[in-house]
Coordinates of C-alpha atoms in Angstrom, one line a residue:
M1 CA -19.9 -17.5 8.2
S2 CA -21.2 -14.0 8.5
T3 CA -21.6 -11.7 5.5
R4 CA -18.8 -9.2 4.9
H5 CA -19.9 -5.7 3.8
L6 CA -18.5 -3.0 1.7
I7 CA -19.9 0.4 2.9
L8 CA -19.7 3.2 0.4
I9 CA -19.8 6.8 1.6
S10 CA -20.3 8.8 -1.6
T11 CA -23.0 10.5 -3.6
R12 CA -21.2 10.0 -6.9
P13 CA -22.9 7.6 -9.4
A14 CA -19.4 6.6 -10.7
D15 CA -18.3 5.7 -7.2
H16 CA -21.4 3.5 -6.8
E17 CA -20.6 1.8 -10.1
L18 CA -17.0 1.2 -9.0
A19 CA -18.0 0.0 -5.5
T20 CA -20.5 -2.4 -7.1
S21 CA -17.7 -3.9 -9.3
I22 CA -15.3 -4.2 -6.3
A23 CA -18.0 -5.8 -4.1
R24 CA -18.8 -8.3 -6.8
A25 CA -15.2 -9.1 -7.4
A26 CA -14.6 -9.6 -3.6
S27 CA -17.9 -11.3 -2.8
L28 CA -18.9 -8.4 -0.5
S29 CA -22.4 -7.1 0.2
L30 CA -22.6 -3.4 -0.8
A31 CA -24.3 -0.7 1.3
V32 CA -24.4 3.0 0.3
V33 CA -24.7 5.5 3.2
Q34 CA -24.8 9.3 3.3
E35 CA -25.6 9.9 7.0
A36 CA -23.8 9.1 10.2
D37 CA -26.8 7.2 11.7
Q38 CA -26.8 5.0 8.6
L39 CA -23.1 4.3 8.9
I40 CA -23.4 3.5 12.6
K41 CA -26.3 1.2 12.0
H42 CA -24.4 -0.8 9.4
L43 CA -21.2 -1.0 11.5
Y44 CA -23.1 -2.3 14.5
T45 CA -25.1 -5.1 12.8
G46 CA -22.5 -7.6 13.9
Q47 CA -21.2 -8.0 10.4
E48 CA -17.7 -7.4 9.3
S49 CA -17.3 -4.3 7.2
V50 CA -14.8 -2.3 5.2
V51 CA -15.5 1.4 4.3
L52 CA -14.9 3.1 1.0
W53 CA -15.0 6.9 1.6
D54 CA -15.2 9.6 -1.0
I55 CA -12.3 12.0 -0.1
D56 CA -13.0 14.4 -2.9
N57 CA -16.4 15.6 -1.5
P58 CA -15.4 18.3 0.9
E59 CA -18.8 18.5 2.5
T60 CA -18.6 15.0 3.9
L61 CA -15.1 15.6 5.4
E62 CA -15.6 19.0 7.0
P63 CA -16.0 19.3 10.7
G64 CA -19.7 19.9 11.4
H65 CA -21.0 17.6 8.8
S66 CA -22.8 14.6 10.2
I67 CA -20.7 12.2 8.2
A68 CA -17.4 13.9 8.8
P69 CA -14.7 11.8 10.6
E70 CA -14.6 14.2 13.6
A71 CA -18.4 13.7 13.9
V72 CA -18.5 10.0 13.3
Y73 CA -15.5 8.5 15.0
P74 CA -16.4 9.5 18.6
L75 CA -19.8 7.8 18.1
L76 CA -18.3 4.6 17.0
S77 CA -16.3 3.6 20.0
G78 CA -13.8 1.6 17.9
G79 CA -16.4 0.2 15.5
L80 CA -14.7 1.9 12.5
S81 CA -11.1 0.9 12.2
P82 CA -8.5 2.8 10.1
Q83 CA -7.3 -0.6 8.9
R84 CA -10.7 -1.0 7.2
T85 CA -11.2 2.5 6.0
F86 CA -10.2 3.2 2.4
L87 CA -10.2 6.7 0.9
L88 CA -11.4 6.9 -2.7
A89 CA -9.6 9.7 -4.5
D90 CA -9.1 11.3 -7.9
Q91 CA -5.4 12.0 -7.1
G92 CA -2.8 9.9 -5.3
L93 CA -1.6 10.5 -1.8
N94 CA 1.5 12.3 -3.2
H95 CA -0.8 15.2 -4.2
Q96 CA -2.7 15.3 -0.9
P97 CA 0.0 15.2 1.8
E98 CA -2.5 16.5 4.3
L99 CA -4.1 13.1 4.3
T100 CA -0.9 11.7 5.9
Q101 CA -1.6 13.7 9.1
K102 CA -3.4 12.5 12.2
S103 CA -6.8 14.1 12.8
P104 CA -6.1 17.2 15.0
S105 CA -9.4 16.7 16.9
L106 CA -9.2 13.0 17.3
K107 CA -5.5 12.7 18.1
H108 CA -5.2 9.5 16.0
R109 CA -5.1 8.4 12.4
T110 CA -8.5 7.9 10.8
W111 CA -7.3 6.1 7.7
Q112 CA -4.3 4.2 6.3
H113 CA -5.2 3.5 2.7
T114 CA -5.9 5.6 -0.4
L115 CA -7.3 4.2 -3.7
M116 CA -7.5 6.1 -6.9
R117 CA -10.6 6.0 -9.2
K118 CA -8.6 5.8 -12.5
I119 CA -9.6 3.0 -14.9
P120 CA -12.3 1.3 -12.8
A121 CA -12.6 -1.6 -15.3
L122 CA -9.0 -2.6 -14.5
C123 CA -8.8 -1.9 -10.8
A124 CA -12.0 -3.6 -9.5
V125 CA -10.5 -7.0 -9.0
Q126 CA -7.2 -5.7 -7.5
Y127 CA -9.0 -3.3 -5.2
G128 CA -11.3 -6.2 -4.2
R129 CA -8.3 -8.3 -3.1
I130 CA -6.9 -5.4 -1.1
L131 CA -10.2 -4.7 0.7
S132 CA -10.5 -8.5 1.4
F133 CA -7.0 -8.5 2.9
A134 CA -8.1 -5.9 5.5
F135 CA -10.2 -8.6 7.2
D136 CA -7.1 -10.7 8.0
P137 CA -4.0 -8.5 7.3
R138 CA -1.3 -11.0 8.3
P139 CA 1.8 -10.7 6.1
Q140 CA 1.6 -13.6 3.6
G141 CA 3.7 -12.4 0.7
L142 CA 2.0 -12.0 -2.7
A143 CA -0.4 -15.0 -2.5
P144 CA -3.5 -13.0 -1.3
F145 CA -3.3 -10.6 -4.3
F146 CA -3.2 -13.1 -7.1
S147 CA -5.3 -16.1 -8.1
P148 CA -4.3 -19.5 -6.5
Q149 CA -3.0 -20.7 -9.9
T150 CA -0.5 -17.8 -10.2
R151 CA 3.1 -18.8 -10.1
I152 CA 5.1 -16.8 -7.5
Q153 CA 8.8 -16.6 -8.0
K154 CA 10.9 -16.2 -4.9
I155 CA 14.5 -15.2 -4.2
S156 CA 16.1 -15.7 -0.8
L157 CA 19.0 -13.5 0.1
T158 CA 21.6 -14.6 2.6
R159 CA 24.2 -11.8 2.1
S160 CA 23.9 -8.1 1.8
E161 CA 25.7 -7.9 -1.5
Q162 CA 23.1 -10.0 -3.2
R163 CA 20.8 -7.0 -3.2
K164 CA 21.9 -5.7 -6.5
A165 CA 21.7 -9.1 -8.2
A166 CA 18.1 -9.4 -7.0
A167 CA 17.1 -6.0 -8.3
D168 CA 18.8 -6.8 -11.7
A169 CA 16.8 -10.1 -11.8
M170 CA 13.6 -8.1 -11.3
E171 CA 14.4 -5.7 -14.1
S172 CA 15.1 -8.7 -16.4
F173 CA 11.9 -10.4 -15.3
L174 CA 9.8 -7.3 -16.1
S175 CA 11.5 -6.6 -19.4
K176 CA 10.7 -10.1 -20.5
L177 CA 7.0 -9.4 -19.7
G178 CA 7.1 -6.6 -22.3
L179 CA 7.1 -3.6 -20.0
E180 CA 8.9 -0.6 -21.4
N181 CA 12.5 -0.4 -20.3
R182 CA 11.9 2.8 -18.3
I183 CA 9.2 1.1 -16.3
A184 CA 11.3 -2.0 -15.7
S185 CA 14.3 0.1 -14.7
R186 CA 12.4 2.1 -12.2
A187 CA 10.7 -1.0 -10.8
A188 CA 14.2 -2.4 -10.3
Q189 CA 15.2 0.8 -8.4
A190 CA 12.0 0.4 -6.3
T191 CA 13.0 -3.2 -5.6
D192 CA 16.4 -2.0 -4.5
E193 CA 14.7 0.5 -2.1
L194 CA 12.6 -2.2 -0.6
L195 CA 15.5 -4.5 -0.1
M196 CA 17.6 -1.7 1.5
N197 CA 14.8 -1.1 3.9
A198 CA 14.6 -4.8 4.7
I199 CA 18.4 -5.2 5.1
F200 CA 19.4 -1.9 6.8
D201 CA 16.5 0.1 8.1
A202 CA 14.3 -2.8 9.5
A203 CA 17.0 -4.6 11.5
V204 CA 16.6 -4.2 15.3
D205 CA 17.9 -6.0 18.4
A206 CA 15.8 -7.6 21.2
S207 CA 15.3 -4.1 22.7
G208 CA 14.0 -2.6 19.5
N209 CA 17.2 -0.6 18.8
R210 CA 18.2 -0.2 15.1
T211 CA 21.4 -2.2 14.4
R212 CA 22.2 -1.5 10.8
N213 CA 20.6 1.8 9.9
L214 CA 23.9 3.7 10.1
L215 CA 25.9 1.2 8.0
D216 CA 27.1 2.1 4.6
R217 CA 24.7 0.6 2.0
K218 CA 27.6 -1.1 0.3
A219 CA 28.6 -2.9 3.5
R220 CA 29.1 -6.7 3.0
F221 CA 27.8 -9.1 5.7
D222 CA 25.9 -12.4 6.0
F223 CA 22.4 -12.5 7.5
P224 CA 21.9 -14.7 10.6
P225 CA 19.7 -17.7 9.8
S226 CA 16.9 -16.2 11.8
E227 CA 16.9 -13.0 9.8
P228 CA 16.4 -14.0 6.1
V229 CA 15.4 -11.4 3.5
T230 CA 13.3 -12.5 0.5
I231 CA 11.9 -11.0 -2.6
E232 CA 8.9 -12.3 -4.5
A233 CA 7.5 -11.6 -7.9
A234 CA 4.2 -12.6 -9.6
E235 CA 2.2 -11.4 -12.6
D236 CA -1.2 -11.9 -14.1
E237 CA -3.0 -10.4 -17.1
S238 CA -3.3 -6.9 -15.6
W239 CA -0.6 -6.3 -13.0
V240 CA 2.8 -7.3 -11.6
G241 CA 3.5 -7.6 -7.9
L242 CA 6.9 -7.4 -6.0
C243 CA 7.2 -8.1 -2.3
A244 CA 10.3 -7.8 0.0
T245 CA 10.1 -9.5 3.4
D246 CA 12.1 -9.0 6.5
R247 CA 11.7 -10.9 9.8
F248 CA 11.8 -7.9 12.2
G249 CA 8.3 -6.4 12.0
S250 CA 9.7 -3.0 13.1
V251 CA 7.6 -0.8 10.8
S252 CA 5.9 2.2 12.4
I253 CA 2.7 3.4 10.7
D254 CA 3.3 6.9 11.9
S255 CA 6.9 6.9 10.6
L256 CA 5.7 5.7 7.2
F257 CA 3.2 8.5 6.9
K258 CA 5.8 11.0 8.1
Y259 CA 8.0 10.1 5.1
L260 CA 5.0 10.1 2.8
G261 CA 3.8 13.5 4.0
Q262 CA 7.2 15.3 4.1
N263 CA 9.0 14.0 1.0
F264 CA 6.5 14.2 -1.9
H265 CA 7.6 16.3 -4.9
D266 CA 6.2 16.6 -8.4
L267 CA 9.3 14.8 -9.8
D268 CA 10.0 11.5 -11.3
Y269 CA 11.7 8.9 -9.2
T270 CA 15.4 9.0 -8.6
P271 CA 17.2 6.5 -6.4
R272 CA 18.4 7.7 -3.0
K273 CA 22.1 8.0 -2.1
S274 CA 23.9 5.0 -0.9
G275 CA 25.1 6.4 2.4
P276 CA 23.5 5.8 5.8
G277 CA 20.7 8.2 6.9
A278 CA 19.4 8.7 3.4
G279 CA 15.8 8.0 4.4
L280 CA 13.3 5.3 3.4
G281 CA 12.9 6.4 -0.2
I282 CA 9.2 5.4 -0.2
Y283 CA 8.2 8.8 -1.4
G284 CA 10.1 8.2 -4.7
I285 CA 8.4 4.9 -5.2
V286 CA 4.9 6.4 -5.0
E287 CA 5.8 9.5 -6.9
S288 CA 7.0 7.3 -9.8
G289 CA 3.4 6.0 -10.2
F290 CA 3.9 2.6 -8.4
S291 CA 1.4 1.4 -5.9
L292 CA 3.0 0.9 -2.5
M293 CA 1.7 -1.3 0.4
H294 CA 3.1 -2.5 3.7
A295 CA 1.8 -5.3 5.9
F296 CA 3.5 -6.1 9.2
L297 CA 3.2 -8.2 12.3
P298 CA 5.0 -6.3 15.0
G299 CA 8.2 -8.0 16.1
K300 CA 7.8 -10.8 13.6
R301 CA 7.7 -9.8 9.9
T302 CA 7.2 -6.9 7.4
D303 CA 6.1 -7.4 3.8
S304 CA 6.7 -4.3 1.6
Y305 CA 4.9 -4.4 -1.8
V306 CA 5.2 -2.6 -5.1
F307 CA 2.4 -3.2 -7.6
I308 CA 2.8 -2.2 -11.3
P309 CA 0.1 -2.0 -14.0
K310 CA 1.0 -4.4 -16.8
V311 CA 1.2 -1.9 -19.7
K312 CA 3.8 -1.5 -22.4
R313 CA 3.8 2.3 -22.8
Y314 CA 5.2 4.6 -20.1
K315 CA 2.4 7.1 -20.8
D316 CA -0.2 4.4 -20.0
F317 CA 1.7 3.5 -16.8
R318 CA 1.7 7.1 -15.6
L319 CA -2.1 7.5 -16.3
N320 CA -3.0 4.2 -14.6
F321 CA -4.6 3.6 -11.3
H322 CA -2.5 3.2 -8.1
F323 CA -2.9 3.1 -4.4
T324 CA -1.1 3.3 -1.0
A325 CA -2.0 1.1 2.0
C326 CA -0.5 0.1 5.3
F327 CA -1.8 -2.9 7.4
K328 CA -0.9 -4.0 10.9
A329 CA -1.7 -7.6 11.9

């Protein structure tokens, strides 16, 4: 089996320390580069690589710099995939909406994931699992993000009206773990958003046409046996994961970034209206401080994840690390 590499593009000593911890946790070989020729050399060694890129150093991102995306990507001929490029940032994507846009000179997206630097001691293992997932990003529920010994609880929904009961069950689950009521309540709202997406927004027919997106969110109907909706929950010593799954695989990466880029506000999360056409609501999930991730297999399945730091005080929750990511199998 070939060695998998983590390539760090940063001059910050703190980033090197964080990348070293992540590489160790994920069993990756670490390489630090600062020039385009170094990056190209590592990417074309025949080894599998993920890239961790310092987004907060404007010099390395500006057109004209040798390591800027506009300079590097045309040289790589597909050797650097957005799926394996992770931005390392001081602030979340909600405070940098320009990062949701496609590169104006390249006409395509150059990255799909943003990781925050906050609390490196806590995030190294979790970030390591996320980077490892990039090598085989097939939707698999929560299993890739927890140890094999972790118990994963699963609820299968067969009717649309079971959505509220599932969200309430998640709130009770989180409260029993000792999370502050405000965190548990907002996580339940986020769960409800994920389930609304899976039940109403994701459903398409054989031609790819949306079939339920205009339905009232209080509509009652059974799911066909081929279209189950599930919600999973798991926890370990440092974080909690929730995952809603649909069997349509109709997510569009561009549409996700469109919502992320257009709907961020410096406000706490409030649930969306119940009527049709209210939007995905994913901006509220991230603005609340939750980590949000999507993994989808086109035409087959979408997993939508929310990850929550396992803290008891709301202040600690707001100051904790978080990330956004979107994978296509």
